[in-house]
mmCIF file of C-alpha atoms and ligand atoms in Angstrom:
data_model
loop_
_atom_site.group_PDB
_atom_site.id
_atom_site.type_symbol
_atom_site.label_atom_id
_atom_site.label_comp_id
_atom_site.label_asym_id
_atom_site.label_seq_id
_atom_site.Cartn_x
_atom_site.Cartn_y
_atom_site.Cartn_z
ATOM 1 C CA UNK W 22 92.471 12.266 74.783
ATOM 2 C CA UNK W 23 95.301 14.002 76.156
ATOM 3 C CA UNK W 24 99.253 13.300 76.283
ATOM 4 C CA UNK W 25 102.191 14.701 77.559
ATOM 5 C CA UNK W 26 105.459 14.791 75.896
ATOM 6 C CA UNK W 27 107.917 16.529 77.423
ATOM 7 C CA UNK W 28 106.835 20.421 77.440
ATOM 8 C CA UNK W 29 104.204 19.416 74.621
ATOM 9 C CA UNK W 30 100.217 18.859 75.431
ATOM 10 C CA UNK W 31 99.380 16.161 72.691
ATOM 11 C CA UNK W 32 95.263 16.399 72.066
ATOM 12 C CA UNK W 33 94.064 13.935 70.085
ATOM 13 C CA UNK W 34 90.645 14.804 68.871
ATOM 14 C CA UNK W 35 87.483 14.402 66.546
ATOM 15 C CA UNK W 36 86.444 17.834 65.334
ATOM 16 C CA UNK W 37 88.131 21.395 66.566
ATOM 17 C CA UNK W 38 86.541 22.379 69.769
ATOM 18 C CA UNK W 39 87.571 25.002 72.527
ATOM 19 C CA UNK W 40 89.759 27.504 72.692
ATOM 20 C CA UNK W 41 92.324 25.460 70.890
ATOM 21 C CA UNK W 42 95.819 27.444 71.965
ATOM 22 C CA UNK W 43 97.206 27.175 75.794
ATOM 23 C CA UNK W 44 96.468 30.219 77.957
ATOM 24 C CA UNK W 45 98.819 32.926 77.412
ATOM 25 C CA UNK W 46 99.579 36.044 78.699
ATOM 26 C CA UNK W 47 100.293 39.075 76.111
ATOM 27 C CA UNK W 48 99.163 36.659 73.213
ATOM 28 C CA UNK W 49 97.747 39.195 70.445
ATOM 29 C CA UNK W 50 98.814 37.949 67.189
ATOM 30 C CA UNK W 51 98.994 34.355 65.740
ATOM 31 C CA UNK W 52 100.599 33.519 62.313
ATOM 32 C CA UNK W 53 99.375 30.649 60.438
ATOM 33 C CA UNK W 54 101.321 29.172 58.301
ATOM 34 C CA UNK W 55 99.931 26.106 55.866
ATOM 35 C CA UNK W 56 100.647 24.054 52.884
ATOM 36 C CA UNK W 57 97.733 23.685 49.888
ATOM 37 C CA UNK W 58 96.625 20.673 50.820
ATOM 38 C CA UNK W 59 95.685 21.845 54.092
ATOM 39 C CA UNK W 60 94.164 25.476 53.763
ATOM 40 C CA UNK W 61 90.630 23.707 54.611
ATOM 41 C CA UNK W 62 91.695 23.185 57.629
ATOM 42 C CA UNK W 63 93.710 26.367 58.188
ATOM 43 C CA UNK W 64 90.412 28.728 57.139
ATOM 44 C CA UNK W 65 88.998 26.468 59.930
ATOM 45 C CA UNK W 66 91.736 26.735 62.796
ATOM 46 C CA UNK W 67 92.280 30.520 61.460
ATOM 47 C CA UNK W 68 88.509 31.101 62.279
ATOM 48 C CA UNK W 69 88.499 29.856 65.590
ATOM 49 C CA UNK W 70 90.755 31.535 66.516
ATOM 50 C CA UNK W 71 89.747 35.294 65.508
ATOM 51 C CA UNK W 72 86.540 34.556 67.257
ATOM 52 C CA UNK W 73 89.241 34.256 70.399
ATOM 53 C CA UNK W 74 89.619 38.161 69.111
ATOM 54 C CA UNK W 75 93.337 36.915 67.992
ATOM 55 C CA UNK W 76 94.832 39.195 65.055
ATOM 56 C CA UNK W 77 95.237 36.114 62.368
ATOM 57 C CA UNK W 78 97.529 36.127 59.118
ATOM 58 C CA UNK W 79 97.341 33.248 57.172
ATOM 59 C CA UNK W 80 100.702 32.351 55.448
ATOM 60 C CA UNK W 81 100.633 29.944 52.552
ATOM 61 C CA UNK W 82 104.270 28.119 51.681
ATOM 62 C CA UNK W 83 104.792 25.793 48.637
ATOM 63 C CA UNK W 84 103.923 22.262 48.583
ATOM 64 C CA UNK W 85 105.567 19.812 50.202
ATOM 65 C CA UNK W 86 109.644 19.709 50.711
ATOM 66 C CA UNK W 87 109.921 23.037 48.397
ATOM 67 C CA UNK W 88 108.715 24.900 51.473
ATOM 68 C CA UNK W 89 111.593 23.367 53.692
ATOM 69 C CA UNK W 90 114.323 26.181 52.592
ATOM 70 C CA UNK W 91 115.816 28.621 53.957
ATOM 71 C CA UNK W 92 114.722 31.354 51.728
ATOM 72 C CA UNK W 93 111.354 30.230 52.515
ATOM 73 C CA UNK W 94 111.746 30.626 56.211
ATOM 74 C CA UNK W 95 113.529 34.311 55.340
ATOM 75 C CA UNK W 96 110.401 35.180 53.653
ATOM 76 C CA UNK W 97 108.474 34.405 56.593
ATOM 77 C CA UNK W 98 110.762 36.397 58.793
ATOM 78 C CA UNK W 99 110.027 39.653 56.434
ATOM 79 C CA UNK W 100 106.269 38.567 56.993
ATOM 80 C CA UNK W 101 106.310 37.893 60.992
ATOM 81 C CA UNK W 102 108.691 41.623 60.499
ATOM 82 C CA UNK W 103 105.836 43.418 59.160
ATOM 83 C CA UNK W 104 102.657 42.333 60.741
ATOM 84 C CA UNK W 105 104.510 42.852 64.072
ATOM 85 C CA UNK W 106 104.853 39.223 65.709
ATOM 86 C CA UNK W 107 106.520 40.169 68.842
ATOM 87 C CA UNK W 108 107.911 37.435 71.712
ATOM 88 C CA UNK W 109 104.262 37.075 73.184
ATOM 89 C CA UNK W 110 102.614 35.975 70.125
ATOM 90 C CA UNK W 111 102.240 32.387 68.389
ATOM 91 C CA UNK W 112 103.333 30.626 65.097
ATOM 92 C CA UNK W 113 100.849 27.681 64.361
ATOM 93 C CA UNK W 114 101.919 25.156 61.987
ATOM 94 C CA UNK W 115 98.642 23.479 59.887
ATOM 95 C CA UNK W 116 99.868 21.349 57.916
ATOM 96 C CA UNK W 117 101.775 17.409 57.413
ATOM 97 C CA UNK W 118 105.182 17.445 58.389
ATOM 98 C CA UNK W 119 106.923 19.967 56.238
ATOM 99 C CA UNK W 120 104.780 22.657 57.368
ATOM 100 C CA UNK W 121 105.497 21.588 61.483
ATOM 101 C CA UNK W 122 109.289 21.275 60.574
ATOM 102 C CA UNK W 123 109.217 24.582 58.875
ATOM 103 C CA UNK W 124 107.006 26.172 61.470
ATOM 104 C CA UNK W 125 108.939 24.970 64.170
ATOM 105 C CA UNK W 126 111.940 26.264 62.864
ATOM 106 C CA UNK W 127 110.739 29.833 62.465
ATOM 107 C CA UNK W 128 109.550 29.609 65.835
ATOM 108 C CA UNK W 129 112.727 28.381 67.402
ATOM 109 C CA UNK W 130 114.324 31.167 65.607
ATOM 110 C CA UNK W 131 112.419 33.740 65.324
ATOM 111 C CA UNK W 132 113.355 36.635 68.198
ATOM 112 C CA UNK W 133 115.103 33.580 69.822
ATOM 113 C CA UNK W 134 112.476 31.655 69.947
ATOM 114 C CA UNK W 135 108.418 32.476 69.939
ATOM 115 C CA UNK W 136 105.154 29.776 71.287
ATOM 116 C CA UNK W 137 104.531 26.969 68.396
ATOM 117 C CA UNK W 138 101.326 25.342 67.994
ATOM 118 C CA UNK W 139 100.714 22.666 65.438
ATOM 119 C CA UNK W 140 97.901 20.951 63.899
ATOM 120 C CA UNK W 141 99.364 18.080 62.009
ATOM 121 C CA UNK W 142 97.061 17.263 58.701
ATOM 122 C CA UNK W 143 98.332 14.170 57.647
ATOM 123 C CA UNK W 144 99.086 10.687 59.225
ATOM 124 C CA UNK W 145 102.985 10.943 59.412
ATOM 125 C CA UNK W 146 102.840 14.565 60.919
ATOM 126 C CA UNK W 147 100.738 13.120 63.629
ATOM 127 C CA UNK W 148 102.407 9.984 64.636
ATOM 128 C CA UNK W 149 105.677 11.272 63.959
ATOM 129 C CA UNK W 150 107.146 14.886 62.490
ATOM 130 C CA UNK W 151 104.850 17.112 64.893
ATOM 131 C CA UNK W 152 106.469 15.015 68.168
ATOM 132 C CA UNK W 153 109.285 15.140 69.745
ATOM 133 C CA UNK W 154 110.458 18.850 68.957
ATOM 134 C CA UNK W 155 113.088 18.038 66.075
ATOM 135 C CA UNK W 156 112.533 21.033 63.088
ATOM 136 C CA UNK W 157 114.690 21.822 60.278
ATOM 137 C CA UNK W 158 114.552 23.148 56.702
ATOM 138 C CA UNK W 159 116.865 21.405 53.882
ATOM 139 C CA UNK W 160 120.226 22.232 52.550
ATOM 140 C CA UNK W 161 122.131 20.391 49.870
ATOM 141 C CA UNK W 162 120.739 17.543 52.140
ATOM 142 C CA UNK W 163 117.872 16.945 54.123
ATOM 143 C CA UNK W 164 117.030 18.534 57.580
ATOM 144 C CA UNK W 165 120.774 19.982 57.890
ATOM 145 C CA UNK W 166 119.622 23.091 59.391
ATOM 146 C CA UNK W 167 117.388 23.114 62.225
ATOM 147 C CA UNK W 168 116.781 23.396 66.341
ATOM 148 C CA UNK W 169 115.196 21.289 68.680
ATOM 149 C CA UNK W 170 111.934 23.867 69.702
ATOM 150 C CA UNK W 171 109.007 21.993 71.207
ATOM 151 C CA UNK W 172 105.456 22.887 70.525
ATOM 152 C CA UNK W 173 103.226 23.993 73.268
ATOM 153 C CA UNK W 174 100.230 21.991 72.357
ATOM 154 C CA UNK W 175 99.795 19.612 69.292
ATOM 155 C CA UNK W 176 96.196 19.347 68.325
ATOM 156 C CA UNK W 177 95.471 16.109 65.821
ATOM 157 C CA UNK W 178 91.887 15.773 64.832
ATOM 158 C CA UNK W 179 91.194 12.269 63.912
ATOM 159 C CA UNK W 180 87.843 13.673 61.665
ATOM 160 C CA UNK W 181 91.086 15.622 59.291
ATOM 161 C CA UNK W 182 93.106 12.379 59.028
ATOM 162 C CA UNK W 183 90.105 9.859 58.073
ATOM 163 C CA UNK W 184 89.642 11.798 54.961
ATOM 164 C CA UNK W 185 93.029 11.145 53.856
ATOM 165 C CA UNK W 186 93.897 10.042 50.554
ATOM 166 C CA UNK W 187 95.368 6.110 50.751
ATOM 167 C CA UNK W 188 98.621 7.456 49.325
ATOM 168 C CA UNK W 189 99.050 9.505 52.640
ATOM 169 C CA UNK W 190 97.414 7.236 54.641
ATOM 170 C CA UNK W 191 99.981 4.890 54.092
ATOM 171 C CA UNK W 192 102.554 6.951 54.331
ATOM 172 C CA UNK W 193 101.600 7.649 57.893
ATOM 173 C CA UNK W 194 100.781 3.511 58.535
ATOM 174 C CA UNK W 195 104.617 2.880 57.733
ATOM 175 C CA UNK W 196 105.573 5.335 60.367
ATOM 176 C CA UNK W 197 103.150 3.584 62.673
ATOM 177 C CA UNK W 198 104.149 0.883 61.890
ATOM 178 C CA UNK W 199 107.335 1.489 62.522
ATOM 179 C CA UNK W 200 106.294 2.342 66.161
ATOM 180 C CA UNK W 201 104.547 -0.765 66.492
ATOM 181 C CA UNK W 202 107.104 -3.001 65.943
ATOM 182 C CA UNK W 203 109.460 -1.145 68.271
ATOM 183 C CA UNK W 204 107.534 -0.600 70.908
ATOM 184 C CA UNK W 205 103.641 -1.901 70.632
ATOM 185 C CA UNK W 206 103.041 -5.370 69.910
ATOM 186 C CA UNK W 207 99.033 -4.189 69.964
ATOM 187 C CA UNK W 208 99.461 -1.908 67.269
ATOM 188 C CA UNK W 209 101.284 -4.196 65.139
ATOM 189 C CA UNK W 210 98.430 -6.728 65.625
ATOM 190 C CA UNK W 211 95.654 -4.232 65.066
ATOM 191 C CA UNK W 212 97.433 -3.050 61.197
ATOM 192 C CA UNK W 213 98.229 -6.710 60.781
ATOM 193 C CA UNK W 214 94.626 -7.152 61.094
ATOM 194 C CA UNK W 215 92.596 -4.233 59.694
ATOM 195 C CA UNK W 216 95.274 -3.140 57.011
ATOM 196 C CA UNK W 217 94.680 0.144 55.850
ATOM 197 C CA UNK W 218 91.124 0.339 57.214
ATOM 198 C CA UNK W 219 92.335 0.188 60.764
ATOM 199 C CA UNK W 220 90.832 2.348 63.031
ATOM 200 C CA UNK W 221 93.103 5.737 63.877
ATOM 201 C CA UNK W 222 91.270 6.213 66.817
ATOM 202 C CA UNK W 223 93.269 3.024 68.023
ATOM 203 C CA UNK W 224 96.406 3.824 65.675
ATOM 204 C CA UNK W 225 97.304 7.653 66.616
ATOM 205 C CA UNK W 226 96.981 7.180 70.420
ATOM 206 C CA UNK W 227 99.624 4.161 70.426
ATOM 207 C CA UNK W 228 102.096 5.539 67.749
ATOM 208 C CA UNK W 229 102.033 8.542 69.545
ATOM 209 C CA UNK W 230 102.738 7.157 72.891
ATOM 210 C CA UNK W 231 105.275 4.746 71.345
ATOM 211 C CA UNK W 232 107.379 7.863 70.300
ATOM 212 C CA UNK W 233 106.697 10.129 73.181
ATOM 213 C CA UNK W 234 108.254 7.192 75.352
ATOM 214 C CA UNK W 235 111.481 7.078 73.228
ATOM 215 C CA UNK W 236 111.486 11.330 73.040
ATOM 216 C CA UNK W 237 110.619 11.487 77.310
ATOM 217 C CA UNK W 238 113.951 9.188 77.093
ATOM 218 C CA UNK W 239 116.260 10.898 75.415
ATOM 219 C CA UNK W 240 115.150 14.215 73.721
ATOM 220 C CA UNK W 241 118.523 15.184 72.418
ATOM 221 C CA UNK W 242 118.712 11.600 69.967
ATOM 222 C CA UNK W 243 122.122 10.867 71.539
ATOM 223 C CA UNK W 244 120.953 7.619 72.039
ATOM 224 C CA UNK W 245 117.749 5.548 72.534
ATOM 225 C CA UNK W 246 115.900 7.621 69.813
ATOM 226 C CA UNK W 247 117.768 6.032 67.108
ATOM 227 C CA UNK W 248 115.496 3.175 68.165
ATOM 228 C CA UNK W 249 113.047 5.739 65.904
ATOM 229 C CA UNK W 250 114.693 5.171 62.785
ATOM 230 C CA UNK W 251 114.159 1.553 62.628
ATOM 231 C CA UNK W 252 113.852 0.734 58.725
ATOM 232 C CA UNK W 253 115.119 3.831 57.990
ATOM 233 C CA UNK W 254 118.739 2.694 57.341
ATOM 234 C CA UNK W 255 118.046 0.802 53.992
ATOM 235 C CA UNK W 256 114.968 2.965 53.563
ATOM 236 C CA UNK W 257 116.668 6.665 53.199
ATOM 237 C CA UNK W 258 119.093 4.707 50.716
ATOM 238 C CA UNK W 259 116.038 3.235 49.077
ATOM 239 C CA UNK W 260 114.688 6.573 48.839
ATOM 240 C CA UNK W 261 117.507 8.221 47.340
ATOM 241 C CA UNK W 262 118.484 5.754 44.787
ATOM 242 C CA UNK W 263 114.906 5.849 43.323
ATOM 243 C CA UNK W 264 111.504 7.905 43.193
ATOM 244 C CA UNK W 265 109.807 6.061 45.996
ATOM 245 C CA UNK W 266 108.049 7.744 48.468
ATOM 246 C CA UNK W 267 109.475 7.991 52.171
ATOM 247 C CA UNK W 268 106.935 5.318 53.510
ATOM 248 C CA UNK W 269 107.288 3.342 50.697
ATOM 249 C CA UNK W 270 110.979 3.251 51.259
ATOM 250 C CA UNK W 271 110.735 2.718 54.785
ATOM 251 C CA UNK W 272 108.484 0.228 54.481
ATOM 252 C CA UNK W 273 110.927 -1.734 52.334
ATOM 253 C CA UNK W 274 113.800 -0.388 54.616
ATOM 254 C CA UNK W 275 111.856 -2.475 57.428
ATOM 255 C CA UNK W 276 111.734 -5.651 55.624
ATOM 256 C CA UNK W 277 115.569 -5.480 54.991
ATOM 257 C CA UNK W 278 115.793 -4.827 58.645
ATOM 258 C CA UNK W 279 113.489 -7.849 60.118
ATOM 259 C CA UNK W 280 115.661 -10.011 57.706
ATOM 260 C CA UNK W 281 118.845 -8.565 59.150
ATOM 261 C CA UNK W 282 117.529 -8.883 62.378
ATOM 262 C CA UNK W 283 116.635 -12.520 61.586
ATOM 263 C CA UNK W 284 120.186 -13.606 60.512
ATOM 264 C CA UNK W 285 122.101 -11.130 63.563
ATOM 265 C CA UNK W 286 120.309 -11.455 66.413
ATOM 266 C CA UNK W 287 117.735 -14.197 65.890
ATOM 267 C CA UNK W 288 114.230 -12.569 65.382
ATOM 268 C CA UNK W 289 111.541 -14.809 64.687
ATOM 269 C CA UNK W 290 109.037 -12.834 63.051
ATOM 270 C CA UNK W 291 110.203 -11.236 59.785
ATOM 271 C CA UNK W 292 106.889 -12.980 57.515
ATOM 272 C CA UNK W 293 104.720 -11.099 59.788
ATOM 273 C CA UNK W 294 106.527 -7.807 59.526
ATOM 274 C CA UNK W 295 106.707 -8.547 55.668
ATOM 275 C CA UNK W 296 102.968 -9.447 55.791
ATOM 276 C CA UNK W 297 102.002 -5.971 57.742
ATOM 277 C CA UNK W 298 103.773 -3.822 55.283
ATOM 278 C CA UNK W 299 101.577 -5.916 52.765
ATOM 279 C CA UNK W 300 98.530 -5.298 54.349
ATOM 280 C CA UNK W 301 99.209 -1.315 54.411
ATOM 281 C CA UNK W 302 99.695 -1.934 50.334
ATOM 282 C CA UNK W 303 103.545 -1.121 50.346
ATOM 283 C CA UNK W 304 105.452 -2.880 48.355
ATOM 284 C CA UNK W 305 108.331 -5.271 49.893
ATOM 285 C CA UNK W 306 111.002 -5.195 47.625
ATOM 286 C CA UNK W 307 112.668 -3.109 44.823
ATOM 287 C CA UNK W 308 114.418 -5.399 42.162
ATOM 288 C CA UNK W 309 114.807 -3.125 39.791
ATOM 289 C CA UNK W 310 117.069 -0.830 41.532
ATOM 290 C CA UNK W 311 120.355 0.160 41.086
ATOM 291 C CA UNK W 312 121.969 -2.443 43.823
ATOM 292 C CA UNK W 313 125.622 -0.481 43.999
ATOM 293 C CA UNK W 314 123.894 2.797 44.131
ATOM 294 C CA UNK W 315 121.314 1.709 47.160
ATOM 295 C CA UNK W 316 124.737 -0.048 48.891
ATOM 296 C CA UNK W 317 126.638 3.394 48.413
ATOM 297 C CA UNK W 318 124.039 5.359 49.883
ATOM 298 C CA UNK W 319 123.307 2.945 52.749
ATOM 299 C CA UNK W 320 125.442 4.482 56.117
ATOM 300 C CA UNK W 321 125.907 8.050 53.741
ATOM 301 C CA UNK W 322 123.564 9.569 56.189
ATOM 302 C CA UNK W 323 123.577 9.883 60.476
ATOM 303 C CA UNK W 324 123.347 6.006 61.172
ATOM 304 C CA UNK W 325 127.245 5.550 60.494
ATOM 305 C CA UNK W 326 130.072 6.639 63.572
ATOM 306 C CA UNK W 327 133.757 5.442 63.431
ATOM 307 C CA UNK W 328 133.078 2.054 63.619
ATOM 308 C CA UNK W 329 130.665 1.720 60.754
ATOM 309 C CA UNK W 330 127.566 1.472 59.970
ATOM 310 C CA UNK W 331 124.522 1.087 62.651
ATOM 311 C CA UNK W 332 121.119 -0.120 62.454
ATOM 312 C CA UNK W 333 118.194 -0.941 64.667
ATOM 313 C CA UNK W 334 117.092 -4.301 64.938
ATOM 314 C CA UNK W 335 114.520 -5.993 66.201
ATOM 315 C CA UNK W 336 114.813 -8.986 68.795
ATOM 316 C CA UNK W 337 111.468 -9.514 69.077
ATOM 317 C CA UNK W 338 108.736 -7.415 67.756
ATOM 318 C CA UNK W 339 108.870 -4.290 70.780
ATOM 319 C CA UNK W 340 112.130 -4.973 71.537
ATOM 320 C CA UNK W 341 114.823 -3.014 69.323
ATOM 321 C CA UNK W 342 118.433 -2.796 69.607
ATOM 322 C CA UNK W 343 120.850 -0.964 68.504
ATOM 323 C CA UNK W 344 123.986 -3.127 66.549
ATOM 324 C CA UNK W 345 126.833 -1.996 64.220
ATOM 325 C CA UNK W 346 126.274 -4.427 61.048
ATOM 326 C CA UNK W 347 129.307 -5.990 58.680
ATOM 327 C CA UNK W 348 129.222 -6.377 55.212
ATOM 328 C CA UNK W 349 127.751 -9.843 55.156
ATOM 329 C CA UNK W 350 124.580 -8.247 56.880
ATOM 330 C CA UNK W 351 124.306 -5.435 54.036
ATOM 331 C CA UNK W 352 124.509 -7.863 51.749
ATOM 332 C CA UNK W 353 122.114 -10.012 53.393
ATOM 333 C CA UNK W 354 119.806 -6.758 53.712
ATOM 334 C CA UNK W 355 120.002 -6.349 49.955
ATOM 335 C CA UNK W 356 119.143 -9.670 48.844
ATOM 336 C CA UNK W 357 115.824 -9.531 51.317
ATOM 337 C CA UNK W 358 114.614 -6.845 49.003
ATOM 338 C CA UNK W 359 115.223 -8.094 45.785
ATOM 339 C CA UNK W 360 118.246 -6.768 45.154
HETATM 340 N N1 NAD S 410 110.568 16.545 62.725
HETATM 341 C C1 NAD S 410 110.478 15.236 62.711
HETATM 342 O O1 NAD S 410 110.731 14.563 63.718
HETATM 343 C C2 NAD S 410 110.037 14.556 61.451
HETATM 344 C C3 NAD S 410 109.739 13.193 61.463
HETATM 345 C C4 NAD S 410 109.291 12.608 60.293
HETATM 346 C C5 NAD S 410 109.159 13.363 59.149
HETATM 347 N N2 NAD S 410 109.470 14.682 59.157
HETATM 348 C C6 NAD S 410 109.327 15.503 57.942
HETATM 349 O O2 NAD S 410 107.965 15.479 57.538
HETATM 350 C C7 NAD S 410 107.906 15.720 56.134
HETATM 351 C C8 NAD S 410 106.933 14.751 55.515
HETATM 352 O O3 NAD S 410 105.666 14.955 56.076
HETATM 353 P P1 NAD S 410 104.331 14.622 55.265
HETATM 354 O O4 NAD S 410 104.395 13.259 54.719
HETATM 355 O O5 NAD S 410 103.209 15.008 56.151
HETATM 356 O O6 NAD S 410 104.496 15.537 53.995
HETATM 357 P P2 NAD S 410 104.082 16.996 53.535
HETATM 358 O O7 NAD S 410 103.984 17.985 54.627
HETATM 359 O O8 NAD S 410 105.011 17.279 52.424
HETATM 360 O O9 NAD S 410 102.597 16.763 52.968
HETATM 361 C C9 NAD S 410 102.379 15.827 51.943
HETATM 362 C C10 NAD S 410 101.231 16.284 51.045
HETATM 363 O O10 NAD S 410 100.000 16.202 51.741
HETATM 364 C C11 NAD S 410 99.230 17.356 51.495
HETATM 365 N N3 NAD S 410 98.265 17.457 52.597
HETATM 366 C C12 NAD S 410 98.455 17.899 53.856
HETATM 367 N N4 NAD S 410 97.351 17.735 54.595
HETATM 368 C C13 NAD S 410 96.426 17.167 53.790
HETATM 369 C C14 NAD S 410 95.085 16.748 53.978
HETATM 370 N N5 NAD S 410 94.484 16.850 55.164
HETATM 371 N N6 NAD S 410 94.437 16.220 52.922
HETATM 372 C C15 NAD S 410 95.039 16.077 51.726
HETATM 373 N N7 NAD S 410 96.308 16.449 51.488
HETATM 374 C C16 NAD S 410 96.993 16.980 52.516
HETATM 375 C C17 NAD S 410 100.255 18.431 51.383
HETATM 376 O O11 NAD S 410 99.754 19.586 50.734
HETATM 377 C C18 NAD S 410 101.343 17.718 50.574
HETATM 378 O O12 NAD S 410 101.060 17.765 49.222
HETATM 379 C C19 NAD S 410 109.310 15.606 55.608
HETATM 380 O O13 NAD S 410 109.814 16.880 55.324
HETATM 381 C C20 NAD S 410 110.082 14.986 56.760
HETATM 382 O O14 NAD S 410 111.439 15.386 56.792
HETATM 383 C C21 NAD S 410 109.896 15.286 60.285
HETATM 384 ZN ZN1 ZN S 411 110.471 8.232 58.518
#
């Protein structure tokens, strides 16, 4: 299955087949660059595409958010320096999310800007970090430097993603999630149903689509794609305030959202957006925590302007809106999670 979002060919498939990158003129060189768990799939993709007669280097980066830094992305630049990657060539990204934010950022940068290709290996890199075109490595704080540079083609196969681990499957599922309930009523009902075991063949396609509508909207984030970060106001401060992963703290972010959303604007649904985020196997609250440390963290980040701090809510499961929230709300959001 194919989708378009914005300059980016999405392919969602089962199994690596074809030619894999877009036709392109002058294209000699491709540099690969991966994370450990996914080198599988990069001597795979890195195969492929030396058959195409392609001159292929493979360029391993730490795990995880280690390889989101800017010395990182300098040592890459020495690399791309030396094996020649001139303006013609391609960067592919194989990898979950901090691979396709770091490759995307090399590419955006690199001689102003080079092709980028990316094979997202886990869940959230395929319903979320490899669409839309936002890259970025980490500073003192997360994502501060970055470009918007939009991948050619994004290639997600479904046979890489089913072998998951549950840990990263449910990572991914909050994300999903997440899309669900602000823009697919389906796909809510579908993970409400099947959990975890829910098909992805059903699961990628409308998460995707769900954020390619809000990107196709407004690609910059100057507005509607803050819809996007819905649960992710209490869940970055959830995440900082304690060792919980990021879907785990979205997914409790999202509860403290359905039951502000409940109290501000009259949502009727919060038990079944507590119950989904069950089904996945998150947890739904975080007693425990340090309650002044999550409440000074909550609006630290982008979701605060001059008059305070903003969060998405939900008026009815697909419908999200935007609303500046008082402390009565925070406090309200607090106490929903056990705090
Ligand atoms: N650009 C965006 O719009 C956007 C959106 C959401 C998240 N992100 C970024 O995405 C990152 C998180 O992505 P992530 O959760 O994919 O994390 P990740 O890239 O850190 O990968 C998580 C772990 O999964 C392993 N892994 C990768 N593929 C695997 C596979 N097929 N099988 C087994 N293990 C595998 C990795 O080696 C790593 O240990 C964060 O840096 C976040 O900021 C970006
Ligand atoms: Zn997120």
């Amino acid at each position: 299955m194919e989708l378009k979002v914005g300059a980016t060919e999405v392919m969602i498939v089962s199994g690596l087949r074809g030619g894999l990158l877009p036709e392109r003129e002058g294209r000699r060189r491709v540099a690969i660059i991966t994370q450990p768990g996914a080198s599988q799939q990069a001597v795979l993709v890195s195969r492929r595409l030396k058959e195409a007669n392609l001159d292929v280097d493979v360029l391993g980066v730490p795990d995880r958010e280690e390889a989101k830094t800017l010395n990182v992305a300098a040592t890459l630049y020495e690399r791309f320096s030396r094996i020649g990657l001139g303006r013609e060539d391609t960067i592919v990204g194989v990898g979950g999310g901090a691979v396709t934010d770091l490759a995307g950022f090399v590419a955006g940068t690199w001689m102003r800007g080079v092709e980028v290709v990316h094979f997202p290996t886990t869940l959230l890199g395929a319903v979320d970090a490899s669409i839309g075109g936002k890259t970025g490595v980490n500073l003192s704080g997360k994502n501060l430097v970055g470009v918007f540079w939009d991948p050619t083609r994004v290639i997600i196969d479904l046979d890489v993603l089913e072998k998951l681990p549950s840990a990263l499957l449910q990572e991914g599922m909050a994300e999903a999630l997440k899309a669900g309930l602000i823009g697919d009523a389906d796909l809510v009902e579908a993970i409400e149903a099947d959990g975890l075991e829910v098909s992805l063949d059903k699961v990628v396609p409308a998460a995707v689509k769900v954020k390619a509508e809000y990107v196709k909207k407004d690609p910059r984030e100057s507005s509607e794609r803050a819809m996007l970060n819905f649960g992710h106001t209490v869940g970055h401060a959830v995440e900082y305030a304690s060792s919980f992963s990021h879907g785990t703290s979205v997914g409790v972010g999202m509860v403290a959202a359905a039951a502000v959303s409940e109290a501000d604007v009259g949502f009727a649904e919060k038990e079944r957006v507590i119950d989904a985020i069950s089904r996945i196997g998150l947890r739904t609250s975080v007693n425990g925590l340090d309650r002044t440390r999550v409440r000074d963290l909550i609006g630290v980040d982008k979701k605060r302007d001059r008059k305070g701090i903003r969060m998405v809510l939900l008026e009815a499961i697909g419908q999200p809106t935007l609303r500046h929230v008082d402390d009565t709300m925070i406090n309200l959001a607090l106490e929903a999670i056990g705090l």
